[in-house]
PDB file of C-alpha atoms in Angstrom:
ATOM      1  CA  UNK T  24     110.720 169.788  63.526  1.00  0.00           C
ATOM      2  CA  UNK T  25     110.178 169.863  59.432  1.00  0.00           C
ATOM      3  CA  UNK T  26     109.206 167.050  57.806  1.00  0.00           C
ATOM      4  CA  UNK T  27     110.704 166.313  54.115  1.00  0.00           C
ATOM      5  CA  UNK T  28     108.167 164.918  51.351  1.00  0.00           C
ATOM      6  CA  UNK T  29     108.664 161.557  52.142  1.00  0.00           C
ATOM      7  CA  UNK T  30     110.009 159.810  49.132  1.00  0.00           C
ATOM      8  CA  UNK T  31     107.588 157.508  49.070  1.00  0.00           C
ATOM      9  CA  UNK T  32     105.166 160.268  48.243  1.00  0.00           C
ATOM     10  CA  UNK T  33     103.603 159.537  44.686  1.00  0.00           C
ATOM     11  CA  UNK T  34     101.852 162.183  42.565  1.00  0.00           C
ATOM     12  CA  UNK T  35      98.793 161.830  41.187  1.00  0.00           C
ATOM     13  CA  UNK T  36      96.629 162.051  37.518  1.00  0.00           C
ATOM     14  CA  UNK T  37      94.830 165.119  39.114  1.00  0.00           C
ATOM     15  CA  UNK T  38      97.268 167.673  39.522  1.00  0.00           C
ATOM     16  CA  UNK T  39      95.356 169.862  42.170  1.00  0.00           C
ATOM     17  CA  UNK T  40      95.405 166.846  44.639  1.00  0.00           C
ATOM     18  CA  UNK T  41      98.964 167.654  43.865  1.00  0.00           C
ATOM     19  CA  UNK T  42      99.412 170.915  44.277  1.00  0.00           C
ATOM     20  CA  UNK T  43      97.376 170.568  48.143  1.00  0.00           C
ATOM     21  CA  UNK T  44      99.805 168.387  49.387  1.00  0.00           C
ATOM     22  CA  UNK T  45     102.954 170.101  48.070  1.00  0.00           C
ATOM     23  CA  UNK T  46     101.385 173.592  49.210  1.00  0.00           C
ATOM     24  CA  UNK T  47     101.257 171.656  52.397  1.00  0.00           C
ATOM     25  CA  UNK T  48     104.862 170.318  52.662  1.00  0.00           C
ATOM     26  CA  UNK T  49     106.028 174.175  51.877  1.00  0.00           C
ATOM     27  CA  UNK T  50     104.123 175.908  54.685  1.00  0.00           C
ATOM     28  CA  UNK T  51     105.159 173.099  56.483  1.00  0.00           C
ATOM     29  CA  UNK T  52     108.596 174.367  55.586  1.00  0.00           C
ATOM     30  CA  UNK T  53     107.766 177.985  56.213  1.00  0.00           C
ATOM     31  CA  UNK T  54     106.496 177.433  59.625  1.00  0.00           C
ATOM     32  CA  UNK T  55     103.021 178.670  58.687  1.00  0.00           C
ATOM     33  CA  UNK T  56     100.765 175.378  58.303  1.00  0.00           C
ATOM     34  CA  UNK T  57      97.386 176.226  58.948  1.00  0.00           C
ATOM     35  CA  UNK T  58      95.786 176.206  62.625  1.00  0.00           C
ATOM     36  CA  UNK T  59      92.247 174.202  62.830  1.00  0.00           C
ATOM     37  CA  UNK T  60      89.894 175.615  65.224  1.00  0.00           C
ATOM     38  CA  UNK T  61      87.105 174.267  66.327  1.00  0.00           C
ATOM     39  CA  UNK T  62      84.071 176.104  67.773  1.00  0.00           C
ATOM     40  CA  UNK T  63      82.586 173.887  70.587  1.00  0.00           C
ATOM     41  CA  UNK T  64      85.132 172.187  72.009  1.00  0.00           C
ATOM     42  CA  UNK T  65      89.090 171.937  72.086  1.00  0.00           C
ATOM     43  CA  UNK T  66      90.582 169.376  70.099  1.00  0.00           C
ATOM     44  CA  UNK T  67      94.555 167.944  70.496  1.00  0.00           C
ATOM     45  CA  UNK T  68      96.216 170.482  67.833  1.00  0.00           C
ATOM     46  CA  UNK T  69     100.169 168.858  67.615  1.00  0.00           C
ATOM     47  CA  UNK T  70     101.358 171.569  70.114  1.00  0.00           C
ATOM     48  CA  UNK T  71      99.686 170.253  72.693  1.00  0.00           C
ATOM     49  CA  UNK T  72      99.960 166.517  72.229  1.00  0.00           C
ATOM     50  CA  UNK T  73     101.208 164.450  74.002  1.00  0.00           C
ATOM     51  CA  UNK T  74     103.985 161.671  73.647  1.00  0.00           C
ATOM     52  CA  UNK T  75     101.433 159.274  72.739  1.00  0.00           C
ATOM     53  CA  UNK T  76      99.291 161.567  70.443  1.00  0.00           C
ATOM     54  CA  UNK T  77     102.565 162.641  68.703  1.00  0.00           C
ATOM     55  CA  UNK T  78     104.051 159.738  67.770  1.00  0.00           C
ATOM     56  CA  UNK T  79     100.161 158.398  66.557  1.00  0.00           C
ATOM     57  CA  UNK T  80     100.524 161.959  64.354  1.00  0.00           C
ATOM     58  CA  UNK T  81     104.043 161.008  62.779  1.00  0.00           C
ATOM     59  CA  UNK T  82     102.558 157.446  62.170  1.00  0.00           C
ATOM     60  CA  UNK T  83      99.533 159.067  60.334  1.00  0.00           C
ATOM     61  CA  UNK T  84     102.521 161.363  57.878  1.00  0.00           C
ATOM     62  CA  UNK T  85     104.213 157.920  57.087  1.00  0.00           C
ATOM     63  CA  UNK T  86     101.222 156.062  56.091  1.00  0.00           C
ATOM     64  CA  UNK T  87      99.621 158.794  54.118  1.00  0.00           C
ATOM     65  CA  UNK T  88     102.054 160.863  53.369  1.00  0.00           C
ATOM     66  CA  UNK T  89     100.872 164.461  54.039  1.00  0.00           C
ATOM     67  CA  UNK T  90     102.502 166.755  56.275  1.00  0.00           C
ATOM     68  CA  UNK T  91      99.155 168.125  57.729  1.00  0.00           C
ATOM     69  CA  UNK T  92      96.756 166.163  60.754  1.00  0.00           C
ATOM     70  CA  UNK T  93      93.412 166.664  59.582  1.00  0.00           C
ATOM     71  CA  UNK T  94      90.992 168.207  61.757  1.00  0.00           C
ATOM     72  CA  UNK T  95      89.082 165.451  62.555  1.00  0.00           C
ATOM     73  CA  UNK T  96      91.987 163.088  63.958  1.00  0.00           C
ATOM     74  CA  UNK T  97      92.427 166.009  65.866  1.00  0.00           C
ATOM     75  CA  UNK T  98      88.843 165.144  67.673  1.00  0.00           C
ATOM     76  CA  UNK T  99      89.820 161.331  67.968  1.00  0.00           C
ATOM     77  CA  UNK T 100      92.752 162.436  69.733  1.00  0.00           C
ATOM     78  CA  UNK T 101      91.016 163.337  72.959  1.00  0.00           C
ATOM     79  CA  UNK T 102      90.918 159.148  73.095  1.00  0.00           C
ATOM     80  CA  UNK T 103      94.068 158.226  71.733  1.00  0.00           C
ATOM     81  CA  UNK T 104      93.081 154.788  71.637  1.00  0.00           C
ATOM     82  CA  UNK T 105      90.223 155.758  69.184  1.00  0.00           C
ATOM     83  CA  UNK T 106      92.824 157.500  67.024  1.00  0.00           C
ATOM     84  CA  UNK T 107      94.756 154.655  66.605  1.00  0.00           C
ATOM     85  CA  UNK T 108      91.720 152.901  65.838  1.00  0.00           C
ATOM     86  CA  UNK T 109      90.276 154.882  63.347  1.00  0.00           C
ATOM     87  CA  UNK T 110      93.811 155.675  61.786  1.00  0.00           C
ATOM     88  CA  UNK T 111      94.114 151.626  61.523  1.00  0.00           C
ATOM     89  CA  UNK T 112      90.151 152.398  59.630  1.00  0.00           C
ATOM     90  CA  UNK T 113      91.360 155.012  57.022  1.00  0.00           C
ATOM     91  CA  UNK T 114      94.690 152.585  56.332  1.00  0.00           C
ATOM     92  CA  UNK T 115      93.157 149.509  55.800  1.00  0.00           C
ATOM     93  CA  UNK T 116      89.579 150.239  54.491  1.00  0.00           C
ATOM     94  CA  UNK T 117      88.109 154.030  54.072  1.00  0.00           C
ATOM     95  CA  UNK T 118      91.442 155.094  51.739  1.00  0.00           C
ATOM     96  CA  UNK T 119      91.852 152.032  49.453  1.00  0.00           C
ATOM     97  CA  UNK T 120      90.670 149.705  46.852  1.00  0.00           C
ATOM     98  CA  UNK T 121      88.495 147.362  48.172  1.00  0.00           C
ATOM     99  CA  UNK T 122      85.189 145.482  47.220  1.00  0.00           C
ATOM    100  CA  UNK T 123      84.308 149.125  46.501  1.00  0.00           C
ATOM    101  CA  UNK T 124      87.087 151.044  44.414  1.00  0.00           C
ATOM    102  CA  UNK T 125      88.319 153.994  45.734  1.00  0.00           C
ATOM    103  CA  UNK T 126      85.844 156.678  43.648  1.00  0.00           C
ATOM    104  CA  UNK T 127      82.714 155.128  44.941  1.00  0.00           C
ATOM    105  CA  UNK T 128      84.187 154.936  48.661  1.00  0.00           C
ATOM    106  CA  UNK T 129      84.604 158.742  48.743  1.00  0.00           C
ATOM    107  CA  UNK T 130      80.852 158.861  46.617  1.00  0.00           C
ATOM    108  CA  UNK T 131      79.121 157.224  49.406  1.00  0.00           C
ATOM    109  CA  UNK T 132      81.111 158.924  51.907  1.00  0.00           C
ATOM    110  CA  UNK T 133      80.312 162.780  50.150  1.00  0.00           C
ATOM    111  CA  UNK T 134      76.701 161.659  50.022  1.00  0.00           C
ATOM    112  CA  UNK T 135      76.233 160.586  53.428  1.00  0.00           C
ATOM    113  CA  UNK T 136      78.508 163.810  54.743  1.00  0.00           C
ATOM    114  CA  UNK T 137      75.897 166.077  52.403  1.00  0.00           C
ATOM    115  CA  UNK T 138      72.848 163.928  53.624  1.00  0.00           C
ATOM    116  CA  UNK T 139      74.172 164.707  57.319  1.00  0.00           C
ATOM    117  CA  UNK T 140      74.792 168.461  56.620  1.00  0.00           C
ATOM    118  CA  UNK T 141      78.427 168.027  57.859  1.00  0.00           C
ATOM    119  CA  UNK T 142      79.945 170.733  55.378  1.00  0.00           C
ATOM    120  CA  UNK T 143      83.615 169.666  56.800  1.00  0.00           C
ATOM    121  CA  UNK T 144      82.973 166.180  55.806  1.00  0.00           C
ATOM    122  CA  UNK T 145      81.229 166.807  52.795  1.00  0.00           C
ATOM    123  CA  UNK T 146      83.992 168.934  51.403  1.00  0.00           C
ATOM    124  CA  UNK T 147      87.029 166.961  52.347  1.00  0.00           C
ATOM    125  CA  UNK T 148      85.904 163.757  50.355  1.00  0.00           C
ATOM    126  CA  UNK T 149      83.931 165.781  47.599  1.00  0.00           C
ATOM    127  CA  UNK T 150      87.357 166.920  46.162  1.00  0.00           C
ATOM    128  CA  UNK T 151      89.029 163.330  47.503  1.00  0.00           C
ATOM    129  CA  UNK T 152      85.776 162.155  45.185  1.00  0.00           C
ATOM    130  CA  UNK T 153      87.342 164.350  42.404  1.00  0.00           C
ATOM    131  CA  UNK T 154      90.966 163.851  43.019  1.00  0.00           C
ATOM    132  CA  UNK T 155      90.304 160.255  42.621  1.00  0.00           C
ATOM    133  CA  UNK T 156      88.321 160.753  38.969  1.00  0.00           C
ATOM    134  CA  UNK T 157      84.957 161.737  39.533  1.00  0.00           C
ATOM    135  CA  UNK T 158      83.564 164.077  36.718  1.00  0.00           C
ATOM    136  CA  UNK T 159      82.395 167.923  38.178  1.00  0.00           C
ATOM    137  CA  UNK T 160      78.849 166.457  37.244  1.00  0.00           C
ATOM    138  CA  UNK T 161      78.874 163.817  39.268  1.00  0.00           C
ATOM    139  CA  UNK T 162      80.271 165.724  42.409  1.00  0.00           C
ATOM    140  CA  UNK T 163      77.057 168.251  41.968  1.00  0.00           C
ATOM    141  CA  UNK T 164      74.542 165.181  41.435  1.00  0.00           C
ATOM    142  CA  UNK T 165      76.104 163.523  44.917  1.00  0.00           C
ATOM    143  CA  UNK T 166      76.324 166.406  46.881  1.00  0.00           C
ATOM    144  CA  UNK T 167      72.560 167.551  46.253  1.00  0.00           C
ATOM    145  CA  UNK T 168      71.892 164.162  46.420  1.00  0.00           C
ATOM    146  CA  UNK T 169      70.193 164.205  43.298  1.00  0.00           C
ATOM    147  CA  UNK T 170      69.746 160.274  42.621  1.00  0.00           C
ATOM    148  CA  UNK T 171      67.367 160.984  39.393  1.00  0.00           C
ATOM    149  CA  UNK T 172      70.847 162.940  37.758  1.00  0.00           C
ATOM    150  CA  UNK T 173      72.398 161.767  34.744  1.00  0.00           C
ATOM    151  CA  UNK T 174      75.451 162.470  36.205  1.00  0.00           C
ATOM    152  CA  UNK T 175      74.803 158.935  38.376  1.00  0.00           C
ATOM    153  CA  UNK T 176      74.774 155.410  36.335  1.00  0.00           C
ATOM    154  CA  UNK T 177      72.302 153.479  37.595  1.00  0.00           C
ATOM    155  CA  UNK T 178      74.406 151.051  38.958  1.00  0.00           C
ATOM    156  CA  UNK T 179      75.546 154.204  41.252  1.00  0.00           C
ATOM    157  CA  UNK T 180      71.878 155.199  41.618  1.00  0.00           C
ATOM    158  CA  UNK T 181      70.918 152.239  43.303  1.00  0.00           C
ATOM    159  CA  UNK T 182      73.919 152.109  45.588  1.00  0.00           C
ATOM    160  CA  UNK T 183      73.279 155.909  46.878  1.00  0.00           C
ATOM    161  CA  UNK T 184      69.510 155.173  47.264  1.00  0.00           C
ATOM    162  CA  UNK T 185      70.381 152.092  49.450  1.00  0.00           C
ATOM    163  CA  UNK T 186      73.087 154.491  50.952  1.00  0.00           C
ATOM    164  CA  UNK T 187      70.331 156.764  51.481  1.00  0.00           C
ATOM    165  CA  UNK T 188      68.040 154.162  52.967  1.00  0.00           C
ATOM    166  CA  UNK T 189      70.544 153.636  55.264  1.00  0.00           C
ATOM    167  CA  UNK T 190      70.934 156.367  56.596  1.00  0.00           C
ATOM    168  CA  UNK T 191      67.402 157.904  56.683  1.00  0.00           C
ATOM    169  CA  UNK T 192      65.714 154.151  57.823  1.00  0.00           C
ATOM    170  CA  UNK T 193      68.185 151.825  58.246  1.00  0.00           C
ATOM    171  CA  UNK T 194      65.752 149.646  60.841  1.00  0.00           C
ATOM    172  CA  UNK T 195      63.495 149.681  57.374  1.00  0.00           C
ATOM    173  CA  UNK T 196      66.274 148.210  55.271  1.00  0.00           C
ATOM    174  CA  UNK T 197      64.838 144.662  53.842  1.00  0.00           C
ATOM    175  CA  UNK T 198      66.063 141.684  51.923  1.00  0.00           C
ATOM    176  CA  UNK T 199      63.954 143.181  48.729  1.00  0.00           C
ATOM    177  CA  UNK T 200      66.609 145.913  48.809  1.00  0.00           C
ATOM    178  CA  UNK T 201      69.406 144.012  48.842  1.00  0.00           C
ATOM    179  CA  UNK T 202      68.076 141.391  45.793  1.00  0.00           C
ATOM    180  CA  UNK T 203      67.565 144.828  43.978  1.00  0.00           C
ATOM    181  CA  UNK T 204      71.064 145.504  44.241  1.00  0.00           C
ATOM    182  CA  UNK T 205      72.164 142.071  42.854  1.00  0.00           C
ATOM    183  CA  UNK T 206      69.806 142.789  40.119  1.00  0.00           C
ATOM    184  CA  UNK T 207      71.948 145.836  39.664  1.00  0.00           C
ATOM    185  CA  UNK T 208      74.934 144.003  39.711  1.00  0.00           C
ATOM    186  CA  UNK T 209      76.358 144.562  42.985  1.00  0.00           C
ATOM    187  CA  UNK T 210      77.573 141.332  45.120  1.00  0.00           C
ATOM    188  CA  UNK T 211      77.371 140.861  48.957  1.00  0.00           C
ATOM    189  CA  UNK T 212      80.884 141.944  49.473  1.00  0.00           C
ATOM    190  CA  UNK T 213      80.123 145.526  48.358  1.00  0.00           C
ATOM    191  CA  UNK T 214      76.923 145.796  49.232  1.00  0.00           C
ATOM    192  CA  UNK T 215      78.695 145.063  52.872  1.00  0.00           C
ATOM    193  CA  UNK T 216      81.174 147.633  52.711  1.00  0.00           C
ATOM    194  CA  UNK T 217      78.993 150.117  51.457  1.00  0.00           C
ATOM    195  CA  UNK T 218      77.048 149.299  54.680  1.00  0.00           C
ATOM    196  CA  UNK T 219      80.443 149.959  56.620  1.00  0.00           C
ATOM    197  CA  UNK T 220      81.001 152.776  54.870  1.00  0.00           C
ATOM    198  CA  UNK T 221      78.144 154.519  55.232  1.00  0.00           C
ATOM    199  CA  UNK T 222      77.547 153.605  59.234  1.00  0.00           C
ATOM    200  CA  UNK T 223      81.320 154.839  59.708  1.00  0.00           C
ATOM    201  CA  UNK T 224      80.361 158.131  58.139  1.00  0.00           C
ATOM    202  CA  UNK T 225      77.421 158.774  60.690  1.00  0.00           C
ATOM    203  CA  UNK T 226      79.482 158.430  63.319  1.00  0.00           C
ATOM    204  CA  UNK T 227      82.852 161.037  61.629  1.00  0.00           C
ATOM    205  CA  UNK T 228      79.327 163.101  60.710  1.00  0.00           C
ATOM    206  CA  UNK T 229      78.467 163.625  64.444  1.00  0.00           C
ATOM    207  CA  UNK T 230      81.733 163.875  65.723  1.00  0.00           C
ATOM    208  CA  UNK T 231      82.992 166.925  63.560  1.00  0.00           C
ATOM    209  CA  UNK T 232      79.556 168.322  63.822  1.00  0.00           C
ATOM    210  CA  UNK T 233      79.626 168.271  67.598  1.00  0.00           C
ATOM    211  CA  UNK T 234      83.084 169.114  67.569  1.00  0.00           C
ATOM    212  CA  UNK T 235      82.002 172.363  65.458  1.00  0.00           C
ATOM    213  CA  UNK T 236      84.740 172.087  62.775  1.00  0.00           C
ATOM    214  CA  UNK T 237      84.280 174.021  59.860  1.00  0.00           C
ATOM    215  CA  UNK T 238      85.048 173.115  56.529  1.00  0.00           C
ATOM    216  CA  UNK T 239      88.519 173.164  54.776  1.00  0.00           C
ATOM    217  CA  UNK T 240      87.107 174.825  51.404  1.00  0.00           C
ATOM    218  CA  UNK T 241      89.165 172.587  49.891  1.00  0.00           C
ATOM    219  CA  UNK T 242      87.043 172.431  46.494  1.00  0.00           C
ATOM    220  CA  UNK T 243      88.004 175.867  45.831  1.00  0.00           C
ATOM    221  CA  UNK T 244      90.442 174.776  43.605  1.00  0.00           C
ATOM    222  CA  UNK T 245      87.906 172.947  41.299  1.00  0.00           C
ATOM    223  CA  UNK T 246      85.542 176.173  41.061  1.00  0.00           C
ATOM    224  CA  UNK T 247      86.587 177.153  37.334  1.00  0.00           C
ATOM    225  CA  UNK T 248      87.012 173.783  35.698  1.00  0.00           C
ATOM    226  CA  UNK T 249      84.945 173.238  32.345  1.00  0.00           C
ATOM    227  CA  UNK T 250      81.984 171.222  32.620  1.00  0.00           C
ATOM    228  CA  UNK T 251      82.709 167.688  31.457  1.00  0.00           C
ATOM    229  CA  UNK T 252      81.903 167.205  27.573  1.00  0.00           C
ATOM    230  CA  UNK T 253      79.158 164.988  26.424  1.00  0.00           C
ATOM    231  CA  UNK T 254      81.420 162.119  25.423  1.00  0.00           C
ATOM    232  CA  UNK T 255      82.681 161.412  28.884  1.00  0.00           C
ATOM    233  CA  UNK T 256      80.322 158.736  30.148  1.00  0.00           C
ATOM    234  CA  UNK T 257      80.090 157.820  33.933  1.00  0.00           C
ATOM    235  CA  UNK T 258      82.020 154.146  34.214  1.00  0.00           C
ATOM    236  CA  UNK T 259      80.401 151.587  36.178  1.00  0.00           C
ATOM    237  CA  UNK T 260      81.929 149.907  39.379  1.00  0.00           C
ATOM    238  CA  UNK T 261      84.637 147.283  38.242  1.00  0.00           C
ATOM    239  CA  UNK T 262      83.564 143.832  39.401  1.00  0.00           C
ATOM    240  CA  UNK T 263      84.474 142.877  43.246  1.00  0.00           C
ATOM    241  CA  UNK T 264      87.707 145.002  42.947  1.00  0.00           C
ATOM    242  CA  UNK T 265      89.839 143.545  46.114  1.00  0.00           C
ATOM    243  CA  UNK T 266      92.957 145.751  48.115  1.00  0.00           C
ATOM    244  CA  UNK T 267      95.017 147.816  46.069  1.00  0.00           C
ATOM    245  CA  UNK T 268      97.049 150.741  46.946  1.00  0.00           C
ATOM    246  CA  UNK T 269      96.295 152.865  49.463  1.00  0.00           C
ATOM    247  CA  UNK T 270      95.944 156.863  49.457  1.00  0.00           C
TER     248      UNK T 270
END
């Protein structure tokens, strides 16, 4: 069956966020959506999905509004209770506004996925990090994870070397750490869910590793913009920045 662009679809600033989704909706249209493989072990591709797994996959088009099922719901689906889990995870807390805005969700989330070597990962929310207004500078600094790089404020320096703490020593994490963060101006609420955020990135990190999932070269379509120009200043996190809407 082919799915319409829902109409509740809205476009975005960045017009090759755009362009992926509609490019989506028209192979979707052309019967010729693209087949993810993975290379160690099967995952639930919609053809073979059952009742339950299908109608967790139509659930996942309404909310989000893309006609495609990434790869990596594809690996929750062997559990189909974890897919509905970590569906009810993307909706509610990954892809929104929250105590951390959107921009530095998907920073902490390329970091980690770069930190991790997961090159699936690391793509995906590198151009999500870019689709949602992060400069070509910044992308570079994360995804080396260069935390010395003017690219980074250092507001988002000190995040991504907690983030990095984290996830290279987390057992060594210590109250000094998180009273240097205050001192940066971060509050308990995102210091939290950058804690969430970057635990719940371990874990997709493994799983698409293990799975063997390649990446979706999705950046591709950033590889000839212009650098940014030396007027365009990194912005600091807005203050404690609670839901807003979703992805």
């Amino acid at each position: 069956m082919v799915l319409a662009a829902p109409e509740r679809f809205s476009l975005r600033p960045d017009w090759r966020f755009n362009f992926m989704i509609m490019r989506q909706y028209q192979g979707q249209a052309s019967g010729k959506l693209p087949l993810t493989q993975s290379t160690n072990l099967p995952i639930v591709s919609e053809d073979h999905a059952t009742p339950e797994v299908g109608r967790l996959y139509t659930k996942f088009r309404a909310d989000f509004g893309r006609p495609y099922i990434p790869g990596i719901l594809q690996c929750f689906a062997t559990h189909p209770p974890l897919l509905e889990h970590m569906m009810g995870l993307a909706k509610d807390m990954l892809f929104i506004d929250g105590a951390l805005d959107r921009q530095h969700k998907e920073m902490i989330a390329t970091f980690v996925s770069s930190r991790n070597s997961c090159a699936y990962c690391a793509d995906s929310h590198g151009f999500s990090l870019r689709a949602n207004g992060g400069s070509p500078e910044l992308l570079t600094a994360v995804m080396a994870c260069e935390l010395d790089s003017k690219a980074l404020t250092s507001q988002q320096a000190a995040l991504l070397r907690f983030v990095q703490k984290i996830t290279d020593d987390a057992q060594g994490v210590t109250r000094a750490e998180i009273e240097l963060l205050h001192r940066s101006g971060w509050t308990d609420l995102q210091i939290a869910e950058a804690i969430h955020v970057t635990a719940l990135f371990a874990c997709f990190n493994r799983v698409v590793n293990a799975f063997g999932l390649p990446s979706q070269d999705l950046l591709s379509v950033y590889a000839n913009d212009p650098p940014a120009r030396e007027d365009q200043v990194p912005s600091e996190q807005p203050k404690d920045k609670r839901h807003g809407g979703s992805d």
